[in-house]
PDB file of C-alpha atoms in Angstrom:
ATOM      1  CA  PRO A   1       0.000   0.000   0.000  1.00  0.00           C
ATOM      2  CA  ASP A   2       1.015   3.594  -0.460  1.00  0.00           C
ATOM      3  CA  TYR A   3      -0.517   4.591   2.880  1.00  0.00           C
ATOM      4  CA  PHE A   4      -1.117   2.781   6.155  1.00  0.00           C
ATOM      5  CA  ILE A   5      -3.325   4.591   8.670  1.00  0.00           C
ATOM      6  CA  ASN A   6      -3.555   2.900  12.056  1.00  0.00           C
ATOM      7  CA  PHE A   7      -6.574   3.856  14.148  1.00  0.00           C
ATOM      8  CA  ALA A   8      -6.846   0.414  15.772  1.00  0.00           C
ATOM      9  CA  ALA A   9      -6.564   0.405  19.560  1.00  0.00           C
ATOM     10  CA  ASN A  10      -8.012  -0.761  22.805  1.00  0.00           C
ATOM     11  CA  SER A  11      -9.053   2.710  23.869  1.00  0.00           C
ATOM     12  CA  PHE A  12     -11.024   2.417  27.089  1.00  0.00           C
ATOM     13  CA  VAL A  13      -8.744   3.775  29.797  1.00  0.00           C
ATOM     14  CA  GLY A  14     -10.665   2.177  32.673  1.00  0.00           C
ATOM     15  CA  CYS A  15     -10.301  -1.339  31.244  1.00  0.00           C
ATOM     16  CA  SER A  16      -6.578  -0.881  30.802  1.00  0.00           C
ATOM     17  CA  TRP A  17      -6.066  -1.431  34.521  1.00  0.00           C
ATOM     18  CA  ASP A  18      -7.586  -4.909  34.329  1.00  0.00           C
ATOM     19  CA  MET A  19      -6.244  -5.738  30.867  1.00  0.00           C
ATOM     20  CA  ALA A  20      -2.830  -4.063  30.756  1.00  0.00           C
ATOM     21  CA  HIS A  21      -1.194  -6.907  28.813  1.00  0.00           C
ATOM     22  CA  ASN A  22      -3.959  -6.836  26.203  1.00  0.00           C
ATOM     23  CA  HIS A  23      -3.658  -3.061  25.822  1.00  0.00           C
ATOM     24  CA  MET A  24       0.111  -3.322  25.357  1.00  0.00           C
ATOM     25  CA  GLN A  25      -0.298  -6.079  22.750  1.00  0.00           C
ATOM     26  CA  THR A  26      -2.927  -4.177  20.766  1.00  0.00           C
ATOM     27  CA  ASN A  27      -1.684  -0.615  21.142  1.00  0.00           C
ATOM     28  CA  CYS A  28       2.071  -1.149  21.045  1.00  0.00           C
ATOM     29  CA  MET A  29       3.083  -4.552  19.734  1.00  0.00           C
ATOM     30  CA  ALA A  30       0.692  -4.275  16.787  1.00  0.00           C
ATOM     31  CA  VAL A  31       2.425  -1.015  15.838  1.00  0.00           C
ATOM     32  CA  LEU A  32       5.775  -2.810  16.004  1.00  0.00           C
ATOM     33  CA  HIS A  33       4.489  -5.548  13.664  1.00  0.00           C
ATOM     34  CA  GLN A  34       3.047  -2.977  11.267  1.00  0.00           C
ATOM     35  CA  LEU A  35       6.262  -0.959  11.125  1.00  0.00           C
ATOM     36  CA  GLU A  36       8.348  -4.079  10.691  1.00  0.00           C
ATOM     37  CA  ALA A  37       6.160  -5.268   7.804  1.00  0.00           C
ATOM     38  CA  ILE A  38       6.437  -1.872   6.132  1.00  0.00           C
ATOM     39  CA  ARG A  39      10.212  -1.821   6.617  1.00  0.00           C
ATOM     40  CA  ARG A  40      10.626  -5.283   5.098  1.00  0.00           C
ATOM     41  CA  HIS A  41       8.047  -5.253   2.333  1.00  0.00           C
ATOM     42  CA  HIS A  42       7.173  -1.692   1.307  1.00  0.00           C
ATOM     43  CA  PRO A  43       9.515   0.934   2.802  1.00  0.00           C
ATOM     44  CA  LYS A  44       8.030   3.715   0.644  1.00  0.00           C
ATOM     45  CA  CYS A  45       4.641   3.310   2.360  1.00  0.00           C
ATOM     46  CA  ARG A  46       3.582   6.333   4.421  1.00  0.00           C
ATOM     47  CA  TYR A  47       2.548   5.307   7.945  1.00  0.00           C
ATOM     48  CA  TYR A  48       0.330   7.225  10.377  1.00  0.00           C
ATOM     49  CA  ASN A  49      -0.316   6.054  13.928  1.00  0.00           C
ATOM     50  CA  ALA A  50      -3.104   7.552  15.996  1.00  0.00           C
ATOM     51  CA  GLY A  51      -1.783   8.603  19.368  1.00  0.00           C
ATOM     52  CA  SER A  52      -3.782   9.796  22.343  1.00  0.00           C
ATOM     53  CA  SER A  53      -3.970  12.765  24.661  1.00  0.00           C
ATOM     54  CA  GLU A  54      -3.594  10.150  27.422  1.00  0.00           C
ATOM     55  CA  GLU A  55       0.118  10.038  26.616  1.00  0.00           C
ATOM     56  CA  PHE A  56       0.501  13.478  28.166  1.00  0.00           C
ATOM     57  CA  GLY A  57      -1.235  12.490  31.420  1.00  0.00           C
ATOM     58  CA  ASP A  58      -0.699  15.230  33.988  1.00  0.00           C
ATOM     59  CA  VAL A  59      -0.180  18.172  31.687  1.00  0.00           C
ATOM     60  CA  ILE A  60       2.178  20.972  32.613  1.00  0.00           C
ATOM     61  CA  VAL A  61       1.042  23.527  30.028  1.00  0.00           C
ATOM     62  CA  ALA A  62      -1.867  23.784  27.638  1.00  0.00           C
ATOM     63  CA  PRO A  63      -2.062  23.290  24.803  1.00  0.00           C
ATOM     64  CA  GLN A  64       0.468  20.480  24.470  1.00  0.00           C
ATOM     65  CA  SER A  65       3.093  20.286  21.738  1.00  0.00           C
ATOM     66  CA  GLU A  66       5.373  17.522  20.535  1.00  0.00           C
ATOM     67  CA  GLU A  67       7.930  18.685  23.094  1.00  0.00           C
ATOM     68  CA  HIS A  68       5.547  18.302  26.041  1.00  0.00           C
ATOM     69  CA  PRO A  69       6.775  15.614  28.457  1.00  0.00           C
ATOM     70  CA  LEU A  70       4.958  12.294  28.441  1.00  0.00           C
ATOM     71  CA  ARG A  71       3.464  11.496  31.841  1.00  0.00           C
ATOM     72  CA  PRO A  72       0.869   8.771  31.264  1.00  0.00           C
ATOM     73  CA  ARG A  73      -1.348   7.842  34.191  1.00  0.00           C
ATOM     74  CA  SER A  74      -2.720   4.523  32.985  1.00  0.00           C
ATOM     75  CA  PRO A  75      -1.604   1.368  31.192  1.00  0.00           C
ATOM     76  CA  TYR A  76      -3.521   2.662  28.160  1.00  0.00           C
ATOM     77  CA  GLY A  77      -1.513   5.911  28.137  1.00  0.00           C
ATOM     78  CA  ALA A  78       1.726   3.994  28.627  1.00  0.00           C
ATOM     79  CA  SER A  79       0.906   1.668  25.716  1.00  0.00           C
ATOM     80  CA  LYS A  80       0.306   4.644  23.426  1.00  0.00           C
ATOM     81  CA  CYS A  81       3.587   6.245  24.607  1.00  0.00           C
ATOM     82  CA  ALA A  82       5.467   3.052  23.779  1.00  0.00           C
ATOM     83  CA  ALA A  83       3.913   3.051  20.299  1.00  0.00           C
ATOM     84  CA  ARG A  84       4.915   6.697  19.865  1.00  0.00           C
ATOM     85  CA  HIS A  85       8.534   5.828  20.617  1.00  0.00           C
ATOM     86  CA  LEU A  86       8.462   2.898  18.181  1.00  0.00           C
ATOM     87  CA  VAL A  87       7.207   5.180  15.410  1.00  0.00           C
ATOM     88  CA  LYS A  88      10.092   7.584  16.067  1.00  0.00           C
ATOM     89  CA  VAL A  89      12.693   4.811  16.284  1.00  0.00           C
ATOM     90  CA  TYR A  90      11.585   3.304  12.966  1.00  0.00           C
ATOM     91  CA  ARG A  91      11.444   6.720  11.309  1.00  0.00           C
ATOM     92  CA  ASP A  92      14.935   7.637  12.498  1.00  0.00           C
ATOM     93  CA  SER A  93      16.579   4.218  12.130  1.00  0.00           C
ATOM     94  CA  TYR A  94      15.110   3.085   8.825  1.00  0.00           C
ATOM     95  CA  ASN A  95      14.269   6.417   7.205  1.00  0.00           C
ATOM     96  CA  LEU A  96      10.589   5.462   6.985  1.00  0.00           C
ATOM     97  CA  TYR A  97       7.829   7.978   6.523  1.00  0.00           C
ATOM     98  CA  ALA A  98       6.248   7.192   9.904  1.00  0.00           C
ATOM     99  CA  VAL A  99       4.370   9.810  11.901  1.00  0.00           C
ATOM    100  CA  GLN A 100       2.008  10.008  14.829  1.00  0.00           C
ATOM    101  CA  GLY A 101      -0.773  12.438  15.646  1.00  0.00           C
ATOM    102  CA  TRP A 102      -2.533  12.957  18.944  1.00  0.00           C
ATOM    103  CA  LEU A 103      -6.269  12.594  19.161  1.00  0.00           C
ATOM    104  CA  PHE A 104      -8.179  14.267  21.933  1.00  0.00           C
ATOM    105  CA  ASN A 105     -11.844  13.735  22.827  1.00  0.00           C
ATOM    106  CA  HIS A 106     -13.914  12.862  19.807  1.00  0.00           C
ATOM    107  CA  GLU A 107     -17.294  11.321  19.248  1.00  0.00           C
ATOM    108  CA  GLY A 108     -18.826   9.011  16.703  1.00  0.00           C
ATOM    109  CA  VAL A 109     -21.506   6.414  16.138  1.00  0.00           C
ATOM    110  CA  ARG A 110     -19.215   3.642  17.372  1.00  0.00           C
ATOM    111  CA  ARG A 111     -18.392   5.363  20.656  1.00  0.00           C
ATOM    112  CA  GLY A 112     -19.104   2.902  23.467  1.00  0.00           C
ATOM    113  CA  GLU A 113     -22.183   3.323  25.631  1.00  0.00           C
ATOM    114  CA  GLU A 114     -20.006   3.377  28.754  1.00  0.00           C
ATOM    115  CA  PHE A 115     -19.026   6.953  27.827  1.00  0.00           C
ATOM    116  CA  VAL A 116     -21.211   9.746  29.204  1.00  0.00           C
ATOM    117  CA  THR A 117     -21.852  11.389  25.845  1.00  0.00           C
ATOM    118  CA  ARG A 118     -23.287   8.147  24.444  1.00  0.00           C
ATOM    119  CA  LYS A 119     -25.385   7.624  27.581  1.00  0.00           C
ATOM    120  CA  ILE A 120     -26.875  11.080  27.168  1.00  0.00           C
ATOM    121  CA  THR A 121     -27.528  10.884  23.426  1.00  0.00           C
ATOM    122  CA  LYS A 122     -29.034   7.410  23.711  1.00  0.00           C
ATOM    123  CA  HIS A 123     -31.323   8.609  26.496  1.00  0.00           C
ATOM    124  CA  VAL A 124     -32.413  11.661  24.486  1.00  0.00           C
ATOM    125  CA  ALA A 125     -33.457   9.282  21.694  1.00  0.00           C
ATOM    126  CA  ARG A 126     -35.315   7.153  24.261  1.00  0.00           C
ATOM    127  CA  ILE A 127     -37.155  10.231  25.583  1.00  0.00           C
ATOM    128  CA  PHE A 128     -38.131  11.167  22.034  1.00  0.00           C
ATOM    129  CA  MET A 129     -39.596   7.704  21.473  1.00  0.00           C
ATOM    130  CA  GLN A 130     -41.420   7.807  24.828  1.00  0.00           C
ATOM    131  CA  LEU A 131     -42.948  11.174  23.970  1.00  0.00           C
ATOM    132  CA  GLN A 132     -44.043   9.857  20.569  1.00  0.00           C
ATOM    133  CA  ARG A 133     -45.847   6.979  22.305  1.00  0.00           C
ATOM    134  CA  ARG A 134     -47.118   9.307  25.036  1.00  0.00           C
ATOM    135  CA  ALA A 135     -45.415   7.015  27.523  1.00  0.00           C
ATOM    136  CA  GLU A 136     -43.959   8.031  30.851  1.00  0.00           C
ATOM    137  CA  VAL A 137     -40.540   9.599  30.395  1.00  0.00           C
ATOM    138  CA  THR A 138     -37.855   7.783  32.358  1.00  0.00           C
ATOM    139  CA  PRO A 139     -35.186   9.925  34.021  1.00  0.00           C
ATOM    140  CA  LEU A 140     -31.583   9.803  32.899  1.00  0.00           C
ATOM    141  CA  GLN A 141     -29.338   8.021  35.391  1.00  0.00           C
ATOM    142  CA  LEU A 142     -25.689   9.065  35.408  1.00  0.00           C
ATOM    143  CA  GLY A 143     -22.868   8.034  37.673  1.00  0.00           C
ATOM    144  CA  ASN A 144     -20.470  10.274  39.579  1.00  0.00           C
ATOM    145  CA  LEU A 145     -20.416  13.645  37.817  1.00  0.00           C
ATOM    146  CA  ASP A 146     -17.432  14.752  39.917  1.00  0.00           C
ATOM    147  CA  SER A 147     -15.248  11.919  38.628  1.00  0.00           C
ATOM    148  CA  LYS A 148     -11.774  12.869  37.414  1.00  0.00           C
ATOM    149  CA  ARG A 149      -8.892  11.038  35.799  1.00  0.00           C
TER     150      ARG A 149
END
């Protein structure tokens, strides 16, 4: 291929504490295998790896830049940091076109229902359907709104 764009990841930070090995395999080792395949079979391929704001962890300044120190606070963040370093090592060592970008909060139709934005939007749709049927509207139940990472 001319381009390889890697968005694949285990991305739920909370699960990374119970499944650290799995997160490292998926988020880091897979990147190693991808880069190695590109190096061996198609070194002209342009590679992009999706990083995460979780790599920065406890931020010192905002907004962050590529020079901002990495201070991950979870196995997920650490796995994405390791992948970041692999991308740089392969770029520098093998002269590959390999880059990484950092994604911050984003939403989409495949966002898991364990995330608050999906809980809210799903409940809004439920309320709409209840109003259409003139049924009793059920209240939205959310967890700890003061939660922090």
